[in-house]
Amino acid sequence: KSDSTYDYIVVGGGTSGLVVANRLSEQKDTTVLVIEAGGSVYNNPNVTNTLGYGQAFGTEIDWAYETTAQEYAGGSSQVVRAGKALGGTSTINGMAYLRAQAAQIDAWETIGNKGWNWKNLLPYFKKSEKFQDPANYPFLEGSGVAFDPASHGFTGPVKVGWSSTQLTDGLAQKLNATYQHLDVPVPYNRDANSGDMVGYSVYPKTVDADLNIREDAARAYYYPYQNRTNLHVWLNTHANKITWKDGHEATADGVEVTLSNGEKTVVKATREVILAAGALKSPVLLELSGVGNPQILSKHGIATKINLPTVGENLQDQMNNGLKFESKKTHPSDKSASYVAYPSADQLFPNSTALGAELLRKLPAYAAQVASANGNITKARDIYRFFKVQYDLIFKDEIPVAEILLSASGAAYSSEYWGSVPFSRGSIHLSSADPTAPAIIDPKYFMLDFDLHAQAQAARFIRDIFKTEPFADMAGAETTPGLSTVAAGADDKAWSTFIYSKYRSNFHPITTAGMLPKELGGVVDTSLKVYGTSNVRVVDASVMPFQVCGHLQSTVYAVAERAADIIKEQQ
Ligand code: FAD
């Protein structure tokens, strides 16, 4: 392997990497190598089982990254999971297929990324998707599933729909009735993937409805194409850093890797190196390659190739909590629900107008706090601009401000929930020049009080659901946290003890190599090329400039599809 040369090297055979590798290798005269640290999970039941969410956690296919002690959230550290396998995190995720509110993608353009808007991205959402019409699956009768054909793609690689494990006992309809009976109803939304997410929906999943197995990036973009002679995958191979051409300022000519037998070697790329190692790895690979903040790099003896201090800054994630209630009825354990509510600010907050005005006043102070907490590497004035866009999304465009997932199993109802668009921003940086050393990941969960307020208000909202008919009559007592732990009418401070002790990462880290104008602290330009390089791109969740209200994978697939077209156009 040591003297191999390829046109393109894709680092990371995950959700994004396999899209790019597949599309580039459609060109028969183009050779593509994918370097993947994990192995194949094609037959791993922890992956394929559609009811197996969580079974892969803590196994060899979970990177299980760890954060620093989270000082604004009670001090404990958090595990941020990510898939280490061909297919990446799509092999261990919750399979929810939910996009973004159109205005959120339009905001990517508002902040300075010309051409990145909902209208331009929608064709790529569709290009990646093979939607399975529920009408063809009689086992879905009673499940309440619905969709809008105009919003979906039917001939792409990723199978999306509902499988035979979907709950079909009428609960979906009862939950809908409950949402309609709230003081401020959350309207029924037939299809949350149309660009308008607000409302209650039965969402689709990345699933093979015929086989009832998980659909992941490898099943969609790799295995059906693995016989292409120009598409190569090195499994169990760890990428250590980019290597640079002699005499040229910043032109990559390959990647240093450690092979499965422990041998180190350099594999050459004649055209481009594309980092697709995920939001918690790609920025670290840039730093290991000399692209980043000279102060951080020099501490670890790494010579600066490109002075780009915002590599690894702007890290955003969401925080996930759960409430549980007794159920009067026993629900089947071999079925699962996919019920989501996306309330807007008016639907979640009883005092939305006053809250918005207060938040607007606080934004300059928030921006200053974030900048200072991150060592002023990102500038308060830039962060203020991001925050103002986010504020407008919440209070003018009325995007969802929370996500409420509800499920039923055995004699319990469970709800997972999170504020959709936290303002807190943290960072990720390397801890050592050793490429296998864990990075320093500090999301700064709950740094800003709006984030706690949204999280606490979502919990109050869930309590309201369980006080509203018909759900009120179907459920028993609240068991987590329970009224003796968090009293009825508790304020944010009283909720915070429960929230901080029980929250987890929502596993949606983004913006660690953000697509933003360079003068606003961007790491990649609108063609996803790293500023200052001639041929290095980042194509994964790292580049997303703002959080989306759906889950990440559908947008990750769409961005990677568009990236592949951009790369082809520019070659
Ligand atoms: P990944 O898919 O993680 O790909 C990165 C790849 O790079 C991996 O294969 C990794 O092994 C490889 N790699 C990393 N470092 C190296 C290295 N040095 N050398 C070689 N290879 C390397 N999203 C949804 O839409 N719906 C959900 O229900 C959902 N649930 C989730 C549940 C969990 C537990 C998690 C962790 C995430 C969830 N997400 C969900 C998020 C979503 O799956 C991810 O955001 C998305 O898959 C990320 O894609 P990516 O291409 O950025 O990275």
Coordinates of C-alpha atoms and ligand atoms in Angstrom, one line a residue:
K1 CA 0.0 0.0 0.0
S2 CA 2.8 2.4 0.8
D3 CA 3.4 3.7 -2.7
S4 CA -0.2 4.1 -3.6
T5 CA -1.4 7.4 -5.2
Y6 CA -5.0 8.5 -5.7
D7 CA -6.7 11.5 -7.2
Y8 CA -8.7 12.2 -4.1
I9 CA -8.3 11.0 -0.5
V10 CA -11.3 11.2 1.7
V11 CA -10.4 11.0 5.4
G12 CA -13.3 9.3 7.2
G13 CA -15.7 6.8 5.7
G14 CA -18.7 8.1 7.6
T15 CA -22.0 9.8 6.7
S16 CA -20.4 12.5 4.6
G17 CA -17.2 10.8 3.5
L18 CA -19.0 8.0 1.7
V19 CA -21.3 10.4 -0.2
V20 CA -18.3 12.3 -1.5
A21 CA -16.4 9.2 -2.3
N22 CA -19.3 7.7 -4.1
R23 CA -20.1 10.8 -6.2
L24 CA -16.4 11.4 -7.2
S25 CA -15.9 7.8 -8.2
E26 CA -18.9 8.1 -10.6
Q27 CA -16.2 9.5 -12.8
K28 CA -14.5 6.4 -14.1
D29 CA -11.1 8.0 -14.7
T30 CA -11.0 9.4 -11.1
T31 CA -9.4 7.3 -8.3
V32 CA -10.7 7.8 -4.8
L33 CA -9.4 6.4 -1.5
V34 CA -11.4 6.5 1.7
I35 CA -9.4 6.1 4.9
E36 CA -11.6 4.8 7.7
A37 CA -10.5 4.2 11.3
G38 CA -13.2 1.6 12.0
G39 CA -14.2 -1.6 10.2
S40 CA -17.3 -2.9 8.5
V41 CA -20.5 -3.3 10.5
Y42 CA -22.6 -4.7 7.8
N43 CA -23.6 -7.7 9.9
N44 CA -23.4 -6.1 13.3
P45 CA -26.8 -6.6 15.0
N46 CA -26.1 -3.5 17.2
V47 CA -26.2 -1.6 14.0
T48 CA -28.9 -3.3 11.9
N49 CA -31.6 -3.8 14.6
T50 CA -34.2 -1.1 14.1
L51 CA -35.1 -1.3 17.8
G52 CA -31.4 -1.4 18.9
Y53 CA -30.8 2.3 19.6
G54 CA -28.0 2.5 22.2
Q55 CA -26.8 -1.0 21.9
A56 CA -23.7 0.1 20.1
F57 CA -22.8 2.7 22.8
G58 CA -19.6 1.9 24.6
T59 CA -18.7 -0.9 22.1
E60 CA -15.6 -0.8 19.8
I61 CA -17.6 1.1 17.2
D62 CA -18.3 4.1 19.4
W63 CA -15.6 6.8 19.7
A64 CA -17.2 7.9 23.0
Y65 CA -15.4 11.2 23.0
E66 CA -15.3 12.9 26.4
T67 CA -15.7 16.6 27.2
T68 CA -13.9 18.6 29.8
A69 CA -15.7 19.1 33.1
Q70 CA -18.7 21.4 32.2
E71 CA -18.4 24.3 34.6
Y72 CA -21.7 25.9 33.8
A73 CA -23.6 22.7 34.2
G74 CA -22.7 21.2 37.5
G75 CA -19.1 20.3 36.7
S76 CA -19.4 16.8 35.3
S77 CA -18.0 15.8 31.9
Q78 CA -20.1 14.3 29.2
V79 CA -19.6 11.5 26.7
V80 CA -20.2 12.6 23.1
R81 CA -20.8 9.6 21.0
A82 CA -19.8 9.1 17.3
G83 CA -19.6 6.0 15.1
K84 CA -16.2 4.4 14.4
A85 CA -17.1 2.2 11.4
L86 CA -17.6 2.3 7.7
G87 CA -20.8 4.5 7.7
G88 CA -19.7 6.6 10.6
T89 CA -22.2 7.9 13.0
S90 CA -25.1 6.9 10.7
T91 CA -24.4 3.3 12.0
I92 CA -25.2 4.2 15.6
N93 CA -27.6 7.1 15.4
G94 CA -31.3 7.3 16.3
M95 CA -32.2 7.1 12.6
A96 CA -34.5 10.1 12.8
Y97 CA -34.8 11.7 9.3
L98 CA -35.6 15.3 10.0
R99 CA -34.2 18.3 8.1
A100 CA -34.3 22.0 9.0
Q101 CA -36.6 24.9 8.9
A102 CA -36.1 26.5 5.5
A103 CA -35.2 29.8 7.2
Q104 CA -32.3 28.2 9.0
I105 CA -30.6 27.1 5.8
D106 CA -31.3 30.5 4.3
A107 CA -29.5 32.0 7.4
W108 CA -26.3 30.3 6.1
E109 CA -26.5 32.7 3.1
T110 CA -27.5 35.6 5.3
I111 CA -24.3 35.3 7.3
G112 CA -22.3 35.4 4.1
N113 CA -22.3 32.0 2.4
K114 CA -23.5 32.9 -1.1
G115 CA -25.6 30.2 -2.7
W116 CA -26.2 28.2 0.5
N117 CA -29.9 28.5 1.0
W118 CA -32.9 26.2 1.3
K119 CA -33.9 26.5 -2.3
N120 CA -30.4 25.3 -3.5
L121 CA -30.1 22.6 -0.9
L122 CA -33.5 21.0 -1.3
P123 CA -32.6 19.3 -4.6
Y124 CA -29.7 17.7 -2.7
F125 CA -31.9 16.5 0.2
K126 CA -33.9 14.8 -2.5
K127 CA -30.9 13.6 -4.5
S128 CA -29.7 11.6 -1.4
E129 CA -33.1 10.2 -0.6
K130 CA -35.1 7.1 -1.6
F131 CA -38.4 7.7 0.2
Q132 CA -40.4 4.5 0.7
D133 CA -44.1 5.4 0.3
P134 CA -46.0 4.1 3.3
A135 CA -48.9 3.1 1.1
N136 CA -46.8 0.2 -0.1
Y137 CA -46.4 -1.1 3.5
P138 CA -49.8 -2.3 4.8
F139 CA -48.2 -3.0 8.3
L140 CA -48.2 0.8 8.8
E141 CA -52.0 1.0 9.0
G142 CA -53.0 2.8 12.2
S143 CA -49.5 4.3 12.6
G144 CA -50.5 7.9 11.7
V145 CA -47.7 8.3 9.3
A146 CA -48.1 10.8 6.5
F147 CA -45.9 12.7 4.0
D148 CA -45.8 15.3 1.2
P149 CA -44.5 13.7 -2.0
A150 CA -43.3 17.1 -3.3
S151 CA -40.8 17.3 -0.4
H152 CA -39.0 14.0 -1.0
G153 CA -36.7 12.2 -3.4
F154 CA -37.6 8.7 -4.5
T155 CA -34.5 7.5 -6.5
G156 CA -31.5 8.4 -4.3
P157 CA -29.4 6.1 -2.3
V158 CA -30.6 6.6 1.3
K159 CA -33.8 4.7 2.2
V160 CA -36.1 6.8 4.3
G161 CA -39.5 5.7 5.7
W162 CA -41.0 3.6 8.4
S163 CA -40.5 -0.1 9.1
S164 CA -42.7 -2.8 10.6
T165 CA -41.4 -1.8 14.1
Q166 CA -43.4 1.4 13.9
L167 CA -46.1 1.6 16.6
T168 CA -49.6 1.2 15.1
D169 CA -52.0 1.2 18.0
G170 CA -53.5 4.7 17.6
L171 CA -51.2 6.5 20.0
A172 CA -50.1 8.9 17.3
Q173 CA -53.6 10.1 16.9
K174 CA -54.2 10.5 20.6
L175 CA -51.0 12.5 21.0
N176 CA -52.1 14.7 18.1
A177 CA -55.4 15.3 19.9
T178 CA -53.5 16.2 23.0
Y179 CA -51.4 18.8 21.2
Q180 CA -54.5 20.3 19.7
H181 CA -56.0 20.7 23.2
L182 CA -53.1 22.6 24.7
D183 CA -53.8 26.2 25.7
V184 CA -51.6 27.2 22.8
P185 CA -52.1 24.3 20.4
V186 CA -49.1 22.9 18.5
P187 CA -50.6 22.3 15.0
Y188 CA -50.5 19.0 13.2
N189 CA -47.8 19.0 10.6
R190 CA -48.2 16.4 7.9
D191 CA -44.5 16.5 6.9
A192 CA -41.8 18.1 9.0
N193 CA -39.3 17.6 6.1
S194 CA -40.9 20.2 3.9
G195 CA -38.9 23.1 5.2
D196 CA -41.6 24.0 7.7
M197 CA -41.0 22.0 10.9
V198 CA -43.3 23.7 13.4
G199 CA -46.0 21.4 14.7
Y200 CA -46.6 17.8 15.6
S201 CA -45.5 15.0 13.2
V202 CA -44.8 11.3 12.9
Y203 CA -41.3 11.5 11.5
P204 CA -39.6 9.0 9.1
K205 CA -36.4 7.2 9.7
T206 CA -33.4 6.0 7.8
V207 CA -34.6 2.5 7.6
D208 CA -35.0 -0.2 5.0
A209 CA -38.7 -0.8 5.2
D210 CA -38.6 -4.1 3.2
L211 CA -35.9 -5.7 5.4
N212 CA -36.6 -3.9 8.7
I213 CA -32.9 -3.0 9.1
R214 CA -31.1 0.3 9.7
E215 CA -30.1 2.2 6.6
D216 CA -26.7 3.8 7.0
A217 CA -24.3 5.6 4.8
A218 CA -22.3 2.4 3.9
R219 CA -25.5 0.5 2.9
A220 CA -26.6 3.5 0.9
Y221 CA -23.4 4.8 -0.7
Y222 CA -20.8 2.1 -0.5
Y223 CA -21.8 -1.5 -0.6
P224 CA -23.9 -1.3 -3.8
Y225 CA -20.9 0.3 -5.5
Q226 CA -18.0 -1.5 -3.9
N227 CA -17.0 -3.2 -7.2
R228 CA -16.0 0.1 -8.8
T229 CA -12.3 -0.4 -9.5
N230 CA -11.6 3.3 -8.9
L231 CA -13.2 3.4 -5.4
H232 CA -10.9 2.2 -2.6
V233 CA -11.5 1.9 1.1
W234 CA -8.8 1.2 3.7
L235 CA -10.6 0.1 6.9
N236 CA -9.0 0.1 10.4
T237 CA -6.7 2.8 9.2
H238 CA -6.1 5.9 11.2
A239 CA -5.4 9.2 9.5
N240 CA -2.7 11.1 11.4
K241 CA -2.2 14.3 9.4
I242 CA -2.1 15.9 6.0
T243 CA 1.2 16.0 4.3
W244 CA 2.1 19.1 2.3
K245 CA 3.9 19.6 -1.0
D246 CA 7.5 20.9 -0.8
G247 CA 8.0 24.5 -1.8
H248 CA 4.3 25.2 -2.0
E249 CA 2.6 27.2 0.6
A250 CA -0.3 25.0 1.4
T251 CA -1.0 22.4 -1.2
A252 CA -1.7 19.0 0.3
D253 CA 0.0 16.0 -1.4
G254 CA -1.2 13.2 0.9
V255 CA -2.1 11.8 4.3
E256 CA 0.0 10.1 6.9
V257 CA -1.8 7.1 8.2
T258 CA -1.3 4.3 10.7
L259 CA -2.3 1.0 9.0
S260 CA -4.1 -1.8 10.9
N261 CA -0.8 -3.5 11.5
G262 CA 0.6 -0.5 13.3
E263 CA 2.8 0.6 10.4
K264 CA 2.9 4.3 9.5
T265 CA 3.0 5.3 5.9
V266 CA 2.1 8.2 3.6
V267 CA -0.5 7.8 0.9
K268 CA -0.5 10.4 -1.9
A269 CA -3.2 12.5 -3.4
T270 CA -2.7 14.2 -6.7
R271 CA -5.8 16.4 -6.5
E272 CA -7.4 16.9 -3.1
V273 CA -7.6 15.8 0.5
I274 CA -11.1 15.9 1.8
L275 CA -11.6 15.8 5.6
A276 CA -14.8 14.0 6.6
A277 CA -13.8 12.7 10.0
G278 CA -16.7 14.4 11.8
A279 CA -17.1 17.6 13.8
L280 CA -15.0 16.3 16.7
K281 CA -12.1 15.0 14.5
S282 CA -11.7 17.1 11.3
P283 CA -10.7 20.3 13.2
V284 CA -8.1 18.3 15.2
L285 CA -6.7 16.8 12.0
L286 CA -6.3 20.3 10.7
E287 CA -4.4 21.3 13.8
L288 CA -2.2 18.2 13.6
S289 CA -1.4 19.3 10.0
G290 CA -0.4 22.8 11.1
V291 CA -3.6 24.6 10.3
G292 CA -5.0 26.5 13.3
N293 CA -4.0 28.9 16.1
P294 CA -0.2 29.3 16.2
Q295 CA -0.3 29.7 20.0
I296 CA -2.0 26.3 20.4
L297 CA 0.1 24.6 17.7
S298 CA 3.4 25.8 19.1
K299 CA 2.5 24.5 22.5
H300 CA 2.6 21.0 21.0
G301 CA 5.6 21.5 18.8
I302 CA 3.6 21.7 15.6
A303 CA 4.8 24.2 13.0
T304 CA 2.1 26.5 11.7
K305 CA 1.4 26.0 8.0
I306 CA -1.7 28.2 7.9
N307 CA -2.5 30.7 10.6
L308 CA -6.3 30.1 11.1
P309 CA -7.0 30.7 14.8
T310 CA -10.7 29.8 14.6
V311 CA -10.2 26.1 13.7
G312 CA -12.0 24.3 16.5
E313 CA -13.9 27.3 17.8
N314 CA -17.6 28.0 17.5
L315 CA -18.5 24.4 18.7
Q316 CA -22.3 24.1 19.2
D317 CA -24.2 21.2 20.5
Q318 CA -27.6 20.7 22.2
M319 CA -28.4 19.3 25.6
N320 CA -30.8 16.3 26.0
N321 CA -33.0 15.6 29.1
G322 CA -35.9 13.2 29.6
L323 CA -39.1 13.0 31.6
K324 CA -41.0 9.8 32.3
F325 CA -44.6 9.0 33.3
E326 CA -46.4 5.9 34.2
S327 CA -48.8 4.5 31.6
K328 CA -52.1 2.9 32.5
K329 CA -51.8 0.7 29.4
T330 CA -48.9 -1.7 28.7
H331 CA -47.3 -0.9 25.4
P332 CA -45.5 -3.5 23.2
S333 CA -41.7 -3.6 23.5
D334 CA -41.2 -4.7 19.9
K335 CA -42.5 -1.5 18.5
S336 CA -41.3 2.1 18.6
A337 CA -42.9 5.5 18.2
S338 CA -41.5 8.3 16.1
Y339 CA -43.6 11.2 17.4
V340 CA -42.1 14.7 17.4
A341 CA -43.3 18.1 18.4
Y342 CA -41.5 21.3 17.3
P343 CA -43.1 24.2 19.1
S344 CA -42.2 27.7 18.0
A345 CA -41.4 30.4 20.6
D346 CA -45.1 31.5 20.8
Q347 CA -46.1 27.9 21.5
L348 CA -43.4 27.1 24.0
F349 CA -43.0 30.3 26.0
P350 CA -46.1 31.8 27.7
N351 CA -44.4 35.3 27.5
S352 CA -42.7 35.0 24.2
T353 CA -42.8 38.7 23.2
A354 CA -41.3 39.9 26.5
L355 CA -38.8 37.1 26.5
G356 CA -37.7 38.0 23.0
A357 CA -37.2 41.7 24.0
E358 CA -35.2 40.7 27.0
L359 CA -33.0 38.3 24.9
L360 CA -32.4 41.0 22.4
R361 CA -31.1 43.3 25.1
K362 CA -28.8 40.6 26.4
L363 CA -27.2 39.6 23.1
P364 CA -24.2 42.0 23.3
A365 CA -23.4 40.7 26.8
Y366 CA -23.9 37.1 25.7
A367 CA -21.5 37.7 22.8
A368 CA -18.9 39.3 25.0
Q369 CA -19.2 36.4 27.5
V370 CA -18.8 33.7 24.8
A371 CA -15.8 35.6 23.3
S372 CA -14.1 36.0 26.7
A373 CA -14.8 32.4 27.8
N374 CA -13.1 31.2 24.6
G375 CA -10.0 33.5 25.0
N376 CA -11.3 36.1 22.5
I377 CA -10.2 34.0 19.6
T378 CA -13.7 34.5 18.2
K379 CA -14.5 38.1 18.4
A380 CA -17.5 39.4 20.3
R381 CA -18.7 41.5 17.4
D382 CA -18.7 38.4 15.1
I383 CA -20.5 36.3 17.7
Y384 CA -23.0 39.1 18.1
R385 CA -23.8 38.8 14.4
F386 CA -24.4 35.1 14.7
F387 CA -26.6 35.6 17.7
K388 CA -28.6 38.3 16.0
V389 CA -29.3 35.9 13.1
Q390 CA -30.3 33.2 15.6
Y391 CA -32.5 35.7 17.5
D392 CA -34.2 36.6 14.2
L393 CA -34.7 33.0 13.4
I394 CA -36.4 32.3 16.7
F395 CA -38.5 35.4 17.1
K396 CA -39.1 36.6 13.5
D397 CA -39.0 33.5 11.4
E398 CA -40.6 31.5 14.2
I399 CA -38.4 28.4 13.8
P400 CA -38.9 25.6 16.4
V401 CA -37.3 26.4 19.8
A402 CA -37.5 22.9 21.2
E403 CA -37.8 19.3 20.1
I404 CA -40.1 17.0 22.1
L405 CA -39.9 13.3 21.4
L406 CA -42.4 11.0 23.0
S407 CA -42.3 7.2 23.1
A408 CA -44.2 4.4 24.9
S409 CA -42.8 1.1 26.1
G410 CA -44.1 -1.3 28.7
A411 CA -46.0 0.6 31.4
A412 CA -44.3 3.9 30.7
Y413 CA -44.3 7.0 28.5
S414 CA -40.8 8.6 28.0
S415 CA -40.0 11.9 26.6
E416 CA -36.6 13.1 25.4
Y417 CA -36.3 16.8 24.7
W418 CA -34.0 19.7 24.1
G419 CA -33.8 23.4 23.3
S420 CA -33.2 23.4 19.5
V421 CA -30.9 26.4 19.3
P422 CA -28.7 27.0 22.3
F423 CA -26.6 30.1 22.2
S424 CA -23.6 28.7 24.1
R425 CA -20.5 28.1 22.0
G426 CA -17.4 26.2 23.0
S427 CA -14.3 24.8 21.4
I428 CA -12.3 21.7 20.5
H429 CA -8.5 21.6 20.3
L430 CA -5.8 19.0 20.2
S431 CA -4.1 18.1 23.5
S432 CA -0.9 16.7 22.0
A433 CA 0.9 16.2 18.7
D434 CA 0.1 12.5 19.1
P435 CA -2.8 11.9 16.6
T436 CA -4.4 9.3 18.8
A437 CA -4.5 11.4 22.0
P438 CA -8.0 12.6 23.0
A439 CA -8.8 16.2 22.1
I440 CA -9.9 18.8 24.6
I441 CA -13.6 19.2 23.9
D442 CA -15.4 21.9 25.8
P443 CA -18.9 22.6 24.5
K444 CA -19.7 25.0 27.4
Y445 CA -23.1 23.5 27.9
F446 CA -25.6 25.9 29.6
M447 CA -23.1 28.8 29.6
L448 CA -26.0 31.3 28.8
D449 CA -29.2 31.5 30.8
F450 CA -31.5 31.4 27.7
D451 CA -30.3 27.9 27.1
L452 CA -31.3 26.8 30.6
H453 CA -34.6 28.6 30.3
A454 CA -35.5 26.9 27.0
Q455 CA -34.5 23.5 28.5
A456 CA -36.6 24.2 31.7
Q457 CA -39.6 25.5 29.7
A458 CA -39.6 22.4 27.5
A459 CA -39.9 20.3 30.6
R460 CA -42.8 22.4 31.8
F461 CA -44.4 22.0 28.4
I462 CA -44.1 18.2 28.7
R463 CA -45.8 18.3 32.0
D464 CA -48.6 20.3 30.4
I465 CA -49.0 17.6 27.7
F466 CA -49.5 15.0 30.5
K467 CA -52.1 17.2 32.1
T468 CA -54.1 17.6 28.9
E469 CA -56.7 15.1 27.5
P470 CA -56.6 12.5 26.2
F471 CA -53.1 12.0 27.5
A472 CA -53.9 13.0 31.0
D473 CA -56.3 10.1 31.2
M474 CA -53.9 7.6 29.7
A475 CA -50.9 8.4 32.0
G476 CA -50.2 8.0 35.6
A477 CA -47.7 9.8 37.8
E478 CA -44.5 11.5 36.6
T479 CA -41.7 9.2 37.6
T480 CA -38.7 11.2 36.3
P481 CA -37.9 13.6 37.8
G482 CA -41.2 13.4 39.8
L483 CA -43.0 16.2 41.6
S484 CA -41.1 15.5 44.8
T485 CA -37.8 16.2 43.0
V486 CA -39.0 19.2 40.9
A487 CA -42.1 20.8 42.3
A488 CA -45.0 21.9 40.1
G489 CA -44.4 25.5 39.2
A490 CA -40.6 25.3 39.8
D491 CA -38.5 28.1 38.4
D492 CA -35.5 27.7 36.2
K493 CA -33.2 27.5 39.2
A494 CA -35.2 24.7 40.8
W495 CA -35.2 22.9 37.4
S496 CA -31.5 23.4 36.9
T497 CA -30.5 20.8 39.6
F498 CA -32.3 18.1 37.8
I499 CA -31.3 19.3 34.3
Y500 CA -27.6 19.6 35.1
S501 CA -27.4 16.2 36.9
K502 CA -29.3 14.3 34.2
Y503 CA -28.6 16.0 30.8
R504 CA -26.4 14.5 28.1
S505 CA -25.0 15.7 24.9
N506 CA -27.6 15.6 22.2
F507 CA -24.7 14.3 19.9
H508 CA -25.2 17.2 17.4
P509 CA -21.8 18.9 17.5
I510 CA -21.2 21.4 14.6
T511 CA -19.3 24.5 13.4
T512 CA -15.8 23.4 14.5
A513 CA -14.6 24.2 10.9
G514 CA -17.4 26.6 10.1
M515 CA -18.4 27.7 6.7
L516 CA -18.3 31.4 7.2
P517 CA -16.6 34.4 5.6
K518 CA -12.9 34.5 6.7
E519 CA -13.4 37.9 8.3
L520 CA -16.1 36.4 10.6
G521 CA -13.9 33.6 11.7
G522 CA -14.7 31.0 9.1
V523 CA -12.5 28.0 8.5
V524 CA -13.9 26.9 5.1
D525 CA -15.3 29.0 2.2
T526 CA -18.5 28.4 0.3
S527 CA -16.8 25.6 -1.7
L528 CA -15.9 24.0 1.7
K529 CA -12.2 24.7 0.9
V530 CA -10.0 25.5 4.0
Y531 CA -8.9 29.1 3.8
G532 CA -5.3 29.4 2.8
T533 CA -5.1 26.0 1.1
S534 CA -5.3 25.2 -2.5
N535 CA -6.8 21.7 -2.2
V536 CA -8.0 20.7 1.3
R537 CA -11.7 20.7 2.0
V538 CA -13.8 19.8 5.0
V539 CA -17.1 18.0 4.2
D540 CA -18.9 17.0 7.3
A541 CA -21.0 18.4 10.2
S542 CA -18.0 20.6 11.1
V543 CA -18.9 23.1 8.4
M544 CA -22.5 23.8 9.3
P545 CA -22.6 27.4 10.5
F546 CA -25.8 27.2 12.6
Q547 CA -27.6 24.5 14.3
V548 CA -30.6 23.0 12.5
C549 CA -33.8 22.1 14.2
G550 CA -34.0 18.7 12.7
H551 CA -31.4 16.1 13.4
L552 CA -28.1 16.4 11.6
Q553 CA -27.9 13.4 9.2
S554 CA -30.3 14.5 6.5
T555 CA -28.6 17.9 6.3
V556 CA -25.1 16.2 6.4
Y557 CA -26.1 14.0 3.5
A558 CA -27.4 17.0 1.5
V559 CA -24.4 19.1 2.2
A560 CA -22.1 16.3 1.1
E561 CA -24.1 15.8 -2.1
R562 CA -23.7 19.5 -2.9
A563 CA -20.1 19.4 -2.0
A564 CA -19.4 16.6 -4.4
D565 CA -21.0 18.6 -7.2
I566 CA -18.9 21.6 -6.3
I567 CA -15.7 19.5 -6.3
K568 CA -16.6 18.1 -9.7
E569 CA -17.3 21.5 -11.1
Q570 CA -14.0 22.8 -9.9
Q571 CA -11.7 20.0 -11.1
Ligands
FAD1 P1 -19.4 10.7 10.9 O1 -20.6 10.0 10.3 O2 -19.1 10.5 12.3 O3 -18.1 10.3 10.1 C1 -16.8 10.4 10.5 C2 -16.0 9.2 10.1 O4 -14.6 9.5 10.2 C3 -16.3 8.0 11.1 O5 -16.5 6.9 10.3 C4 -15.0 7.9 11.9 O6 -14.7 6.6 12.3 C5 -14.0 8.4 10.9 N1 -12.7 8.9 11.5 C6 -12.7 9.8 12.5 N2 -11.4 10.1 12.7 C7 -10.6 9.4 11.9 C8 -9.2 9.3 11.6 N3 -8.3 10.0 12.3 N4 -8.8 8.4 10.6 C9 -9.7 7.8 9.9 N5 -11.1 7.8 10.1 C10 -11.5 8.6 11.0 N6 -28.8 12.5 13.4 C11 -30.0 12.3 12.8 O7 -30.3 12.9 11.7 N7 -31.0 11.5 13.4 C12 -30.7 10.8 14.5 O8 -31.6 10.1 15.0 C13 -29.5 11.0 15.2 N8 -29.2 10.4 16.3 C14 -27.9 10.4 16.8 C15 -27.6 9.5 17.8 C16 -26.3 9.4 18.3 C17 -26.0 8.5 19.4 C18 -25.3 10.2 17.6 C19 -23.9 10.1 18.1 C20 -25.6 11.0 16.6 C21 -26.9 11.1 16.1 N9 -27.3 11.9 15.1 C22 -28.5 11.8 14.5 C23 -26.3 12.8 14.4 C24 -25.8 12.3 13.0 O9 -25.8 10.9 13.0 C25 -24.3 12.8 12.8 O10 -24.4 14.2 13.0 C26 -23.8 12.5 11.4 O11 -23.9 11.2 11.1 C27 -22.4 13.0 11.3 O12 -21.9 12.8 10.1 P2 -20.4 13.2 9.7 O13 -20.1 12.8 8.3 O14 -20.1 14.6 10.1 O15 -19.4 12.3 10.7

